[in-house]
mmCIF file of C-alpha atoms in Angstrom:
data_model
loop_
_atom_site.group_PDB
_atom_site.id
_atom_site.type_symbol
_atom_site.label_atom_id
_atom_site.label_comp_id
_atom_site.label_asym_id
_atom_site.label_seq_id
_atom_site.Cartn_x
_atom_site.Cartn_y
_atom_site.Cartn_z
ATOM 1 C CA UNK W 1 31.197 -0.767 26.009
ATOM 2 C CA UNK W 2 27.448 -1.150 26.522
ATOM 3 C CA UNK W 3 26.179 -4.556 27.294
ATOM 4 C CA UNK W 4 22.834 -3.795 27.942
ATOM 5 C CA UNK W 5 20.367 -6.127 26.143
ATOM 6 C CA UNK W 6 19.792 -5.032 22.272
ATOM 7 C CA UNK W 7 16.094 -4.221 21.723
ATOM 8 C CA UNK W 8 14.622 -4.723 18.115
ATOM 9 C CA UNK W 9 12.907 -1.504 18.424
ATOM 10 C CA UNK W 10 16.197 -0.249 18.657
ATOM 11 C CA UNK W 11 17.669 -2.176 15.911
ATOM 12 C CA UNK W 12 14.894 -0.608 13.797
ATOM 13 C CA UNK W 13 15.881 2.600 14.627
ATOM 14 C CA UNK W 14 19.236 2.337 13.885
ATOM 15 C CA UNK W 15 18.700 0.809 10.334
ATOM 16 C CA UNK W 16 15.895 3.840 10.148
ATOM 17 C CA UNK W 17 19.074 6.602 9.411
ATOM 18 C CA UNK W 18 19.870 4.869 6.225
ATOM 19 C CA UNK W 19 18.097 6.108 3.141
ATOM 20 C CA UNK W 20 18.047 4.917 -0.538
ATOM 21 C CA UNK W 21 18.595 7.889 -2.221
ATOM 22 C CA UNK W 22 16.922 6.470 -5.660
ATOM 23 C CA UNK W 23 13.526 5.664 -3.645
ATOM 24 C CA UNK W 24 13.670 8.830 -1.615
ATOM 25 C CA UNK W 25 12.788 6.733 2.041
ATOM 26 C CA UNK W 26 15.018 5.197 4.653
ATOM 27 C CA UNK W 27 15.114 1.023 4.247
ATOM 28 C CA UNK W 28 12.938 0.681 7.320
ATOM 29 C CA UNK W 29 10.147 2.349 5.561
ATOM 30 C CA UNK W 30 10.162 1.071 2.012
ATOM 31 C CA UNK W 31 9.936 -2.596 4.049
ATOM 32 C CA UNK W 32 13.624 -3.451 2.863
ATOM 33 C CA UNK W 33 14.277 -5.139 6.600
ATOM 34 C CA UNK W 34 12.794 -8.043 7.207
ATOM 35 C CA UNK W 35 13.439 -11.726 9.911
ATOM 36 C CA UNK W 36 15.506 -9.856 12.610
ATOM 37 C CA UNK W 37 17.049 -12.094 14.759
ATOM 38 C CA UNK W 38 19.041 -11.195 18.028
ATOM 39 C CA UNK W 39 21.258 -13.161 20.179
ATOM 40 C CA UNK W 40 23.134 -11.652 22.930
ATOM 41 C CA UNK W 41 25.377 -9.554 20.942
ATOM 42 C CA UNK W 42 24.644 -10.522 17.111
ATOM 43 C CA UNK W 43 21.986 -9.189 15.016
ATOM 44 C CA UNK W 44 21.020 -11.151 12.012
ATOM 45 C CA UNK W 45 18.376 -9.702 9.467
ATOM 46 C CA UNK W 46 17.347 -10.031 5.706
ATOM 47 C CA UNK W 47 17.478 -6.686 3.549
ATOM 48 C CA UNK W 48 16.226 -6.558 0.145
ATOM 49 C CA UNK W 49 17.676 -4.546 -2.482
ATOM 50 C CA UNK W 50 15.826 -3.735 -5.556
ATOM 51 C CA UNK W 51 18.260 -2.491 -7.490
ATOM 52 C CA UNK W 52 21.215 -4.335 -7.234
ATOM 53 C CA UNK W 53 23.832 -2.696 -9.316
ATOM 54 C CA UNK W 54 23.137 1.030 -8.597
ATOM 55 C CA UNK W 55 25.706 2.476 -5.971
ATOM 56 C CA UNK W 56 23.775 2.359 -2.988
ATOM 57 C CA UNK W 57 23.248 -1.216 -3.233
ATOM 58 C CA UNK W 58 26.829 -2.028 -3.211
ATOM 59 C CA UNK W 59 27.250 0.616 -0.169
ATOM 60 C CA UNK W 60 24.422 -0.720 1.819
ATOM 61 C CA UNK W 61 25.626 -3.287 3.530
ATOM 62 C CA UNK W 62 28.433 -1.591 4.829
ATOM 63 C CA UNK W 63 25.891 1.263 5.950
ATOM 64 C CA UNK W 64 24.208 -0.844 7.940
ATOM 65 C CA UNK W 65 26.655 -2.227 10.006
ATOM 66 C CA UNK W 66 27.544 1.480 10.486
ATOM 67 C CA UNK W 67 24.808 2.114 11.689
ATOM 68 C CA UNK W 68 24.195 -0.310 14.021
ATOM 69 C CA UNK W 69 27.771 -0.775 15.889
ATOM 70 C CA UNK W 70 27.536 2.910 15.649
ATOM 71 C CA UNK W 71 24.684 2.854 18.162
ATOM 72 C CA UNK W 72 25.771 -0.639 20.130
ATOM 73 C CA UNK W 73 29.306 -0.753 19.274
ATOM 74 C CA UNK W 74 31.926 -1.926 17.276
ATOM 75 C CA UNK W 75 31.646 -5.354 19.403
ATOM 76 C CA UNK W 76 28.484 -6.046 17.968
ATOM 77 C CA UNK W 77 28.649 -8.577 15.062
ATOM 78 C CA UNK W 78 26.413 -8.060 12.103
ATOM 79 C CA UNK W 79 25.408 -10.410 9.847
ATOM 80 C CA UNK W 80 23.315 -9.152 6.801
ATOM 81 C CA UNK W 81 21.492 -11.574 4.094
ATOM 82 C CA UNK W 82 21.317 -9.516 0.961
ATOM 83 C CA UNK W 83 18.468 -10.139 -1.582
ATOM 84 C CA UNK W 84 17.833 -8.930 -4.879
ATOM 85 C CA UNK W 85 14.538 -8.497 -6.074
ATOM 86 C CA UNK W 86 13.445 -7.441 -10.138
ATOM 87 C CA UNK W 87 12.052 -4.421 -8.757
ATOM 88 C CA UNK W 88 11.224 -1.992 -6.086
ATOM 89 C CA UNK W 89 9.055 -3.153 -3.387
ATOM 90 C CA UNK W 90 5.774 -3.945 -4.034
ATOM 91 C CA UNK W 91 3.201 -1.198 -2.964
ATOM 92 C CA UNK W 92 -0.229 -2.006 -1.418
ATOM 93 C CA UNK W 93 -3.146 -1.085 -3.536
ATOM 94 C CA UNK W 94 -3.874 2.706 -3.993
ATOM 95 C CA UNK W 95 -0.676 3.435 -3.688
ATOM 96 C CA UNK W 96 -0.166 2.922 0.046
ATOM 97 C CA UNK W 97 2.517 0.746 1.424
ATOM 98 C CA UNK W 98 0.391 -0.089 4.233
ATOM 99 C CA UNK W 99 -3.471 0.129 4.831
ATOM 100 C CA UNK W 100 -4.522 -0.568 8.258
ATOM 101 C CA UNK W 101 -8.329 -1.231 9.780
ATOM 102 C CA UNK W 102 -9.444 0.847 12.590
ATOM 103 C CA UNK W 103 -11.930 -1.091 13.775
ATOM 104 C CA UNK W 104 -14.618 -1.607 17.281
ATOM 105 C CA UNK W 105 -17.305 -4.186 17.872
ATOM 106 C CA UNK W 106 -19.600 -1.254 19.478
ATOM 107 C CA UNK W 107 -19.502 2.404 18.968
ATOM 108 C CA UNK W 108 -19.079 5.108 21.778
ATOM 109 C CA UNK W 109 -15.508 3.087 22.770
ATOM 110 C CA UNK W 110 -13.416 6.251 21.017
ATOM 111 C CA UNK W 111 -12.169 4.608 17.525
ATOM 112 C CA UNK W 112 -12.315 7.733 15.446
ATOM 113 C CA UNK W 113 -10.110 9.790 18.344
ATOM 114 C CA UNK W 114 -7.868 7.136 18.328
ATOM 115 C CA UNK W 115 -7.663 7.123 14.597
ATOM 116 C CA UNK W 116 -7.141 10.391 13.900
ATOM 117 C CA UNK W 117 -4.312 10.613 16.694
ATOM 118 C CA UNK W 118 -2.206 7.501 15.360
ATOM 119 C CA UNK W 119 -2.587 9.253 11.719
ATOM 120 C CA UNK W 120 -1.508 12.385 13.138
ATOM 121 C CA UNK W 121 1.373 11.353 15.101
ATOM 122 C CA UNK W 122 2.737 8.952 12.067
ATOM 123 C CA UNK W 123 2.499 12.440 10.133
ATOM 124 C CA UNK W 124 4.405 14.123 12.527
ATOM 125 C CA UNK W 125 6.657 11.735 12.451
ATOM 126 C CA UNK W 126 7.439 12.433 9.138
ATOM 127 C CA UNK W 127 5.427 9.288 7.084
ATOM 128 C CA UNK W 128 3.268 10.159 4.266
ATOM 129 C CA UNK W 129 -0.141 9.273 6.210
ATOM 130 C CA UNK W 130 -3.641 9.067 5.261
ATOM 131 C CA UNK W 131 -6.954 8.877 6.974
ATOM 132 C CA UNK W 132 -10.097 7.436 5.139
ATOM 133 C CA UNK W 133 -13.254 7.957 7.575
ATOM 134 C CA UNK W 134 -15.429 4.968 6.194
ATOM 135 C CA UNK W 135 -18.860 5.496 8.504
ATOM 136 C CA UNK W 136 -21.013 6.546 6.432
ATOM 137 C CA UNK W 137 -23.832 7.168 8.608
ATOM 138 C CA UNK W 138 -22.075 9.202 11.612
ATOM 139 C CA UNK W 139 -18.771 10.230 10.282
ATOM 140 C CA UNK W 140 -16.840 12.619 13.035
ATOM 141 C CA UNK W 141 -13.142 12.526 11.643
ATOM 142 C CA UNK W 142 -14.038 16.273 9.894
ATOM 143 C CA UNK W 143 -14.678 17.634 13.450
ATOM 144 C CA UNK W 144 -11.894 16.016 14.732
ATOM 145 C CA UNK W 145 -9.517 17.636 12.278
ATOM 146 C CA UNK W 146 -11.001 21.222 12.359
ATOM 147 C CA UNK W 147 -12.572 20.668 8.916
ATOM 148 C CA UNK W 148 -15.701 22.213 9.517
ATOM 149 C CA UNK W 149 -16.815 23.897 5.853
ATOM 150 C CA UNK W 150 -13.756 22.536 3.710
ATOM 151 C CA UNK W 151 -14.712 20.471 0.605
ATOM 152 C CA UNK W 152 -12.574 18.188 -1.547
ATOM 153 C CA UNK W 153 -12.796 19.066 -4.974
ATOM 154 C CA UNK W 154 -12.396 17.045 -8.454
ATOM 155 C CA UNK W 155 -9.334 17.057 -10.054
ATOM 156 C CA UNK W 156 -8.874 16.678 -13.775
ATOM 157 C CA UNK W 157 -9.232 12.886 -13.911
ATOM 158 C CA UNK W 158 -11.980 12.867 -11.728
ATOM 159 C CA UNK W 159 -10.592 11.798 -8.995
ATOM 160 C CA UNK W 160 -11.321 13.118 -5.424
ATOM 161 C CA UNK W 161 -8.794 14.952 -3.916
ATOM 162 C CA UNK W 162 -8.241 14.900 0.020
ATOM 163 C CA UNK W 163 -8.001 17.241 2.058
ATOM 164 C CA UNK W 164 -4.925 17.577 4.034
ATOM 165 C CA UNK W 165 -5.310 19.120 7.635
ATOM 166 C CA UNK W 166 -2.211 18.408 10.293
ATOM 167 C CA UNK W 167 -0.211 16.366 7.690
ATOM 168 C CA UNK W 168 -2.778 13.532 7.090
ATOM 169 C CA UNK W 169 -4.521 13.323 3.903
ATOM 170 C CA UNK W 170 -8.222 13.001 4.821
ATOM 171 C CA UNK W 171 -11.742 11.690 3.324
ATOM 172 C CA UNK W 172 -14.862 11.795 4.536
ATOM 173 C CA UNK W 173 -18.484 11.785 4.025
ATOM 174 C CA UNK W 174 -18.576 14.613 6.364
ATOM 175 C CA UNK W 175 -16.876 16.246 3.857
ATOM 176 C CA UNK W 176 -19.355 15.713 1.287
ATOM 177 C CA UNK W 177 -22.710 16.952 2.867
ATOM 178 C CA UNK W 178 -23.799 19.417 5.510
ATOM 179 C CA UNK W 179 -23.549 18.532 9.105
ATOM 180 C CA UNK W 180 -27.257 18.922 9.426
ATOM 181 C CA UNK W 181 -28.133 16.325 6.628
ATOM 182 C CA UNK W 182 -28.604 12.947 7.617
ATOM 183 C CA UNK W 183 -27.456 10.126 4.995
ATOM 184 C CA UNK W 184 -30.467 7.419 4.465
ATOM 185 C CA UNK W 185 -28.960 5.206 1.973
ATOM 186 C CA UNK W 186 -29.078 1.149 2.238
ATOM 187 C CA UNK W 187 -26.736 -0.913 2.521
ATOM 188 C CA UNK W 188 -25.612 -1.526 -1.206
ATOM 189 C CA UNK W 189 -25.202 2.660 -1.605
ATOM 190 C CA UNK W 190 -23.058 3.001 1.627
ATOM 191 C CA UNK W 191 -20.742 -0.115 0.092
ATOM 192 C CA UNK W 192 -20.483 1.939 -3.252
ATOM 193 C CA UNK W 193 -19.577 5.060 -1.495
ATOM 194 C CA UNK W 194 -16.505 3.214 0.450
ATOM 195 C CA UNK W 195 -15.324 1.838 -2.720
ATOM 196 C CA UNK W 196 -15.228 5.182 -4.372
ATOM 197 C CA UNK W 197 -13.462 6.856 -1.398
ATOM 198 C CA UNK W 198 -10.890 4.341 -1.729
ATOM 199 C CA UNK W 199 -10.507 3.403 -5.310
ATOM 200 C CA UNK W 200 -11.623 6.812 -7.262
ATOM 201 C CA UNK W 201 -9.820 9.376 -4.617
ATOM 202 C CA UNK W 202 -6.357 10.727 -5.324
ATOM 203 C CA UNK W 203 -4.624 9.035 -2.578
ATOM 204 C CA UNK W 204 -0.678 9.516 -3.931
ATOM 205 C CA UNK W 205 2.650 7.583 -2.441
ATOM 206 C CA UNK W 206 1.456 6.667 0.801
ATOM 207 C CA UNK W 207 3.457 4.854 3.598
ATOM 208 C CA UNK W 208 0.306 3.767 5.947
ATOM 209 C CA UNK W 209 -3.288 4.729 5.227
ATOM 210 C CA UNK W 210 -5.399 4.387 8.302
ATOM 211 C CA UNK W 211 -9.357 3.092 7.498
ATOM 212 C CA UNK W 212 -11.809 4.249 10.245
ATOM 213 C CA UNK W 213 -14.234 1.927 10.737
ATOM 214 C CA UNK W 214 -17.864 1.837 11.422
ATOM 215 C CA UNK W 215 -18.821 -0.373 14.339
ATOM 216 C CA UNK W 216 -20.055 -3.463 14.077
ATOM 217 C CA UNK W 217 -18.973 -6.143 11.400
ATOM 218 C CA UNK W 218 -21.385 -5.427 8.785
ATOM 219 C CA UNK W 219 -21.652 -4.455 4.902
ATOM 220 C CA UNK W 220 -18.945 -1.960 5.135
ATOM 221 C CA UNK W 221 -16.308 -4.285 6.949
ATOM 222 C CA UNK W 222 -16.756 -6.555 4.871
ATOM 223 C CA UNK W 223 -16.619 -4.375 1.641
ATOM 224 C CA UNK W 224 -13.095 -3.013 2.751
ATOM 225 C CA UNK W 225 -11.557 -5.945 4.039
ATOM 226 C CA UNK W 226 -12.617 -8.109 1.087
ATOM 227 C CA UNK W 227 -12.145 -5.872 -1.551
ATOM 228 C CA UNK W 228 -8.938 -4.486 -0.241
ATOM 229 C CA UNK W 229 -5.359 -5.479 0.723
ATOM 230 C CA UNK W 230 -5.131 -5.061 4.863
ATOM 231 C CA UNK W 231 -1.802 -4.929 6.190
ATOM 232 C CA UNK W 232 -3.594 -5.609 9.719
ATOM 233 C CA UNK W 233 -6.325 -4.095 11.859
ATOM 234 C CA UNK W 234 -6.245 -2.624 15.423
ATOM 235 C CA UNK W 235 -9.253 -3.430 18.025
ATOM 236 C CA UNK W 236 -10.415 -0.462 19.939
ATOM 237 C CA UNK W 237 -11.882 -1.170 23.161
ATOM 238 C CA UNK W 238 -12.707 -0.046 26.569
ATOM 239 C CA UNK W 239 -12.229 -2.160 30.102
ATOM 240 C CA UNK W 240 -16.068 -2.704 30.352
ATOM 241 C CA UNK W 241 -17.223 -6.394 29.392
ATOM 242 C CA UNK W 242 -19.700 -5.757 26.961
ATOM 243 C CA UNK W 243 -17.505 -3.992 24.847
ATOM 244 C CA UNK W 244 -14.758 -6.674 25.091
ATOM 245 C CA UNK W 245 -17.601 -9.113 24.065
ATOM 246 C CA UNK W 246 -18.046 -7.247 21.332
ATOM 247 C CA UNK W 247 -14.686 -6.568 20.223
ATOM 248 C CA UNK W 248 -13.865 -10.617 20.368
ATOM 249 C CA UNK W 249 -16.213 -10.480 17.143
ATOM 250 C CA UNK W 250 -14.088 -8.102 15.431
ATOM 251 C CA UNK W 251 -11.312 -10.560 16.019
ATOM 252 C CA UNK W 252 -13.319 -13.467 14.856
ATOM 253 C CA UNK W 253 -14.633 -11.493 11.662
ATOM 254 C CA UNK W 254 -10.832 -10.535 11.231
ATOM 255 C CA UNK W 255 -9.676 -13.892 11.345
ATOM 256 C CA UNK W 256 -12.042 -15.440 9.156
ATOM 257 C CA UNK W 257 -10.862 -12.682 6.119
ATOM 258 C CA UNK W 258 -7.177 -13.357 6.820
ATOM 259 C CA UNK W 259 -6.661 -10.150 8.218
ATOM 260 C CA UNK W 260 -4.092 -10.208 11.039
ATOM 261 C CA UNK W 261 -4.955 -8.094 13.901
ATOM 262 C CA UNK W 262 -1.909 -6.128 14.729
ATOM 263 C CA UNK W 263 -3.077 -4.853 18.452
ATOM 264 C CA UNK W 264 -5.856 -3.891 20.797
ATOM 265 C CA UNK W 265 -6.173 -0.633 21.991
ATOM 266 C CA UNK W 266 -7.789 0.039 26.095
ATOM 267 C CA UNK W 267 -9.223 3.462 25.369
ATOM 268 C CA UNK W 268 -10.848 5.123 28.933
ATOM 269 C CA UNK W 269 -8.372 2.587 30.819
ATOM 270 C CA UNK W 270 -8.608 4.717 33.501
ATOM 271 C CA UNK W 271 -8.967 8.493 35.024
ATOM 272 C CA UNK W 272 -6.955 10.427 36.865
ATOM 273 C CA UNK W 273 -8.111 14.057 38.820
ATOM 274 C CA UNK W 274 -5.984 16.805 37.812
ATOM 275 C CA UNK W 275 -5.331 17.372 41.319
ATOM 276 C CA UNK W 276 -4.222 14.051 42.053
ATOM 277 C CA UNK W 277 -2.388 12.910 38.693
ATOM 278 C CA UNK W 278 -0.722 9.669 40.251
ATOM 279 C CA UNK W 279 -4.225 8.243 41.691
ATOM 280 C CA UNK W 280 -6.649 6.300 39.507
ATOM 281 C CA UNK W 281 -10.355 5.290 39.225
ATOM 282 C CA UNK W 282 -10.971 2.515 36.733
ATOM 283 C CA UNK W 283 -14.347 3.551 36.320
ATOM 284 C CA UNK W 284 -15.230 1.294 33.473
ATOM 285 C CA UNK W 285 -13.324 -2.180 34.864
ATOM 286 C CA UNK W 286 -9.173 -2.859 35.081
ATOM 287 C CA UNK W 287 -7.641 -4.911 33.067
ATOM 288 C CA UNK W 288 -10.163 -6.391 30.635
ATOM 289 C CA UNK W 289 -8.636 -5.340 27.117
ATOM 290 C CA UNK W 290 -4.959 -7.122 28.941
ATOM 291 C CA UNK W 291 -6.771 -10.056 29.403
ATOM 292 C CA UNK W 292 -8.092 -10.333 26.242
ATOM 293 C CA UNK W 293 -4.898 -10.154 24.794
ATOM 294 C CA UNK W 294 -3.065 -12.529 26.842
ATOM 295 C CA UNK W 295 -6.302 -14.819 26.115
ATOM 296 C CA UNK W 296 -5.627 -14.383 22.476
ATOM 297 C CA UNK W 297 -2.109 -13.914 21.982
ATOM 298 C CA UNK W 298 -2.605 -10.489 20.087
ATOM 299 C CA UNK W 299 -0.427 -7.667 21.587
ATOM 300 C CA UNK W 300 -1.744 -4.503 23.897
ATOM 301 C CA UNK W 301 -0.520 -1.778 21.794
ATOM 302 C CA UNK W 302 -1.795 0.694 24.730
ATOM 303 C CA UNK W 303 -3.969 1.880 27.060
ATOM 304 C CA UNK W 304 -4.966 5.188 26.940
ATOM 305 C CA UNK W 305 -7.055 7.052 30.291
ATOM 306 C CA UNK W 306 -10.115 9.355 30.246
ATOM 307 C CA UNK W 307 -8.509 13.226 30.252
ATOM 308 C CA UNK W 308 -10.541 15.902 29.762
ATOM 309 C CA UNK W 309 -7.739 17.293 27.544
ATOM 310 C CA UNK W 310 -8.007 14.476 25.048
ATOM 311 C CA UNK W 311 -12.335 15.079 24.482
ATOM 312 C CA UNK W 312 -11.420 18.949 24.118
ATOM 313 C CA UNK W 313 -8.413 18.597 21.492
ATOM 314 C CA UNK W 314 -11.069 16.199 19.795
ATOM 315 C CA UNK W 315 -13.834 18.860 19.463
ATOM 316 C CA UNK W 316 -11.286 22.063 18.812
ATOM 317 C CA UNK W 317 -10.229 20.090 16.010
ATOM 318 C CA UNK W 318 -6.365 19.339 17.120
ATOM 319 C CA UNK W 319 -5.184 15.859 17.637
ATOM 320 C CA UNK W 320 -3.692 15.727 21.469
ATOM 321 C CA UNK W 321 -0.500 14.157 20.033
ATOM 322 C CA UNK W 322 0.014 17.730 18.377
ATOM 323 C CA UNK W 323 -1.878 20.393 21.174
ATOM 324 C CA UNK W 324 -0.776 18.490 24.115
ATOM 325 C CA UNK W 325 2.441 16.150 23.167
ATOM 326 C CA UNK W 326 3.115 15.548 26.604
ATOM 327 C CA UNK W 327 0.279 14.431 27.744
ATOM 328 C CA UNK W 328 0.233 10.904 29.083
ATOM 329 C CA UNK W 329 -2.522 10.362 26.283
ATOM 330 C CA UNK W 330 -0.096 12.010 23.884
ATOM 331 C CA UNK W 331 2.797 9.730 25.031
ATOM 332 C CA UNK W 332 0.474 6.535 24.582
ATOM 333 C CA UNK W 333 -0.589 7.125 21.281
ATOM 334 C CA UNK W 334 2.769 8.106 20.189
ATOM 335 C CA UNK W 335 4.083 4.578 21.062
ATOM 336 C CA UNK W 336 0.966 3.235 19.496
ATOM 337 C CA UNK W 337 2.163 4.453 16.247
ATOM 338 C CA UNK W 338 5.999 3.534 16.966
ATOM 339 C CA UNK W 339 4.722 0.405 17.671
ATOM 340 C CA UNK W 340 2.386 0.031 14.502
ATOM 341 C CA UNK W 341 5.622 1.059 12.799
ATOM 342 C CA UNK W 342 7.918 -1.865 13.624
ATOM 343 C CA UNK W 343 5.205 -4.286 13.190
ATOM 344 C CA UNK W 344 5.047 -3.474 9.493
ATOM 345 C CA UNK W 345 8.682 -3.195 8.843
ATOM 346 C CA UNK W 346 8.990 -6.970 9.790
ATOM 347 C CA UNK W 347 6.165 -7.816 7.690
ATOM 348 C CA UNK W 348 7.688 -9.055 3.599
ATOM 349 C CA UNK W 349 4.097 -8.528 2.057
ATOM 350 C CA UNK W 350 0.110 -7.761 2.993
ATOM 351 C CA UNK W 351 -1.669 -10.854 3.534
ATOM 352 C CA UNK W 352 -4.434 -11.793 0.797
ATOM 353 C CA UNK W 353 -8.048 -11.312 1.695
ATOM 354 C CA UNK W 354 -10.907 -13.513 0.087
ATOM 355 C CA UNK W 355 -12.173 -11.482 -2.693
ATOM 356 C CA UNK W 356 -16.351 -11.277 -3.184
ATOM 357 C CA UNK W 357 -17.810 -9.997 -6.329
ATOM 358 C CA UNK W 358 -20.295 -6.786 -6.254
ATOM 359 C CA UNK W 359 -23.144 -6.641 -8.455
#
């Protein structure tokens, strides 16, 4: 009998084995779980069914509890609070269950690397994942993907059609011109172009679509996350205190839109030689991004250290979650996206942002 304390996380997983055959994804994915609550040895939770007299919704329950004494034991009791909604779960817009803001007060802190390694590890881990790259002006999520030379074409109604490199759908503007053209468009242009990537481009059925953000909180922040639905947005940092001073005003500007900010991210935490992995050299500061988030009560997804491994997979065009999986970068970004995961399963529906009007 194992009487080790339950873990949600675990919980998740469990409930993650069961699939609704008419939706084609497991309940922990289509959002079906919601308000899990565990004491000692019960699990409570809320599991909505949107079809309530097919056959798998008169199975589910039972499934569930399956599942989960299957992986605590039979001692475990489950208590399950069914509800039927008209229909299936309501999707984000484009299609996308969940659209989530990469996002940095400064550039040079590593946003687009850790971007395109949370999109590529959700893809390996078998979600339907896409990445938008929204900067405009230095957009470096084509390198990063190996997608030197590939172009997205038109389909038949005219939509733009990613290309899909490592699992993720991509979009880019590096996509669009040649790597030696600069883009000198104001501010108004560069909004336009976002809102075409996102609304005019053949996304699909998505479960998360990653949005790489430009630093700063300027025109194109606020065109995305006032024009779109945001599930949440991630903070990338590094230890040093000018870019934690800047990434407390990607907080504020998040807060103020009634986006909620689902973790920050350390990135350079710290390095280690290669001939002495278990020593390290906090070269840019220790501990800053942790005490911003005990300061503001917003999780540390991660910190992730300076390898040489993870600049080179970045350049050769092959996220480190895929060329090096065991990395201890790897490993970090991987429970980045677990993490990302579970945060959005608990979530019913994507907060509302203020809407503006364009001209």
């Amino acid at each position: 009998m194992n009487k080790k304390a339950i873990k949600r996380k675990a919980v998740y997983q469990a409930l993650s084995t069961i699939e609704d055959p008419d939706r084609g994804h497991d309940i922990i994915r289509l959002g079906a779980v919601s308000d899990v609550v565990i004491d000692d040895r019960s699990i409570a939770f809320k599991l909505n069914i949107s079809q309530p007299g097919s056959i798998f919704s008169q199975n589910v329950e039972k499934l569930c509890k399956e599942a989960i004494q299957a992986r605590f034991g039979d001692h475990v009791d489950v208590r399950i609070h069914l509800i039927h909604s008209k229909g299936p779960a309501k999707k984000l817009q484009l299609g996308a269950r969940h659209m989530i803001a990469i996002a940095s007060g400064k550039g040079g802190v590593g946003k687009s690397t850790i971007a395109t390694n949370i999109a590529a590890a959700l893809a390996d881990d078998g979600y339907k994942t896409g990445l938008v790259d929204t900067d405009i002006y230095g957009p470096s999520v084509p390198v990063m993907f190996g997608l030197a030379g590939e172009k997205p074409r038109v389909n038949d109604q005219r939509k733009i059609v990613p290309i899909t490199k490592h699992g993720v759908h991509v979009l880019s503007m590096g996509l669009l011109v040649d790597d030696s053209e600069a883009v000198i468009w104001r501010g108004p242009m560069v909004s336009s172009a976002v809102r075409q990537f996102l609304n005019d481009a053949e996304w699909g059925d998505l479960d998360f679509l990653l949005l790489d953000l430009p630093p700063g909180t300027g025109d194109i922040q606020l065109t995305i996350v006032q024009t779109v639905n945001l599930a949440g947005a991630i903070i990338a940092s590094t230890p040093q205190k000018v870019a934690l001073t800047d990434a407390r005003k990607g907080l504020v500007m998040f807060e103020k839109v009634n986006v909620p900010v689902l973790g920050i991210i350390e990135n350079m935490a710290w390095f280690s030689p290669p001939d002495l992995p278990d020593r390290k050299y906090f070269l840019f500061g220790d501990g800053g991004a942790s005490s911003l988030a005990s300061e503001t009560g917003i999780p540390l997804l991660g910190r992730i250290p300076l390898e040489e491994p993870l600049r080179v997979s970045g350049d050769e065009g092959m996220p480190i979650v895929l060329s090096s999986p065991s990395s201890v970068s790897a490993q970090a970004f991987r429970s980045i996206a677990s993490q990302i995961v579970v945060s959005l399963s608990q979530r019913k529906t994507a907060p509302s942002s203020p809407l503006i009007e364009y001209q």
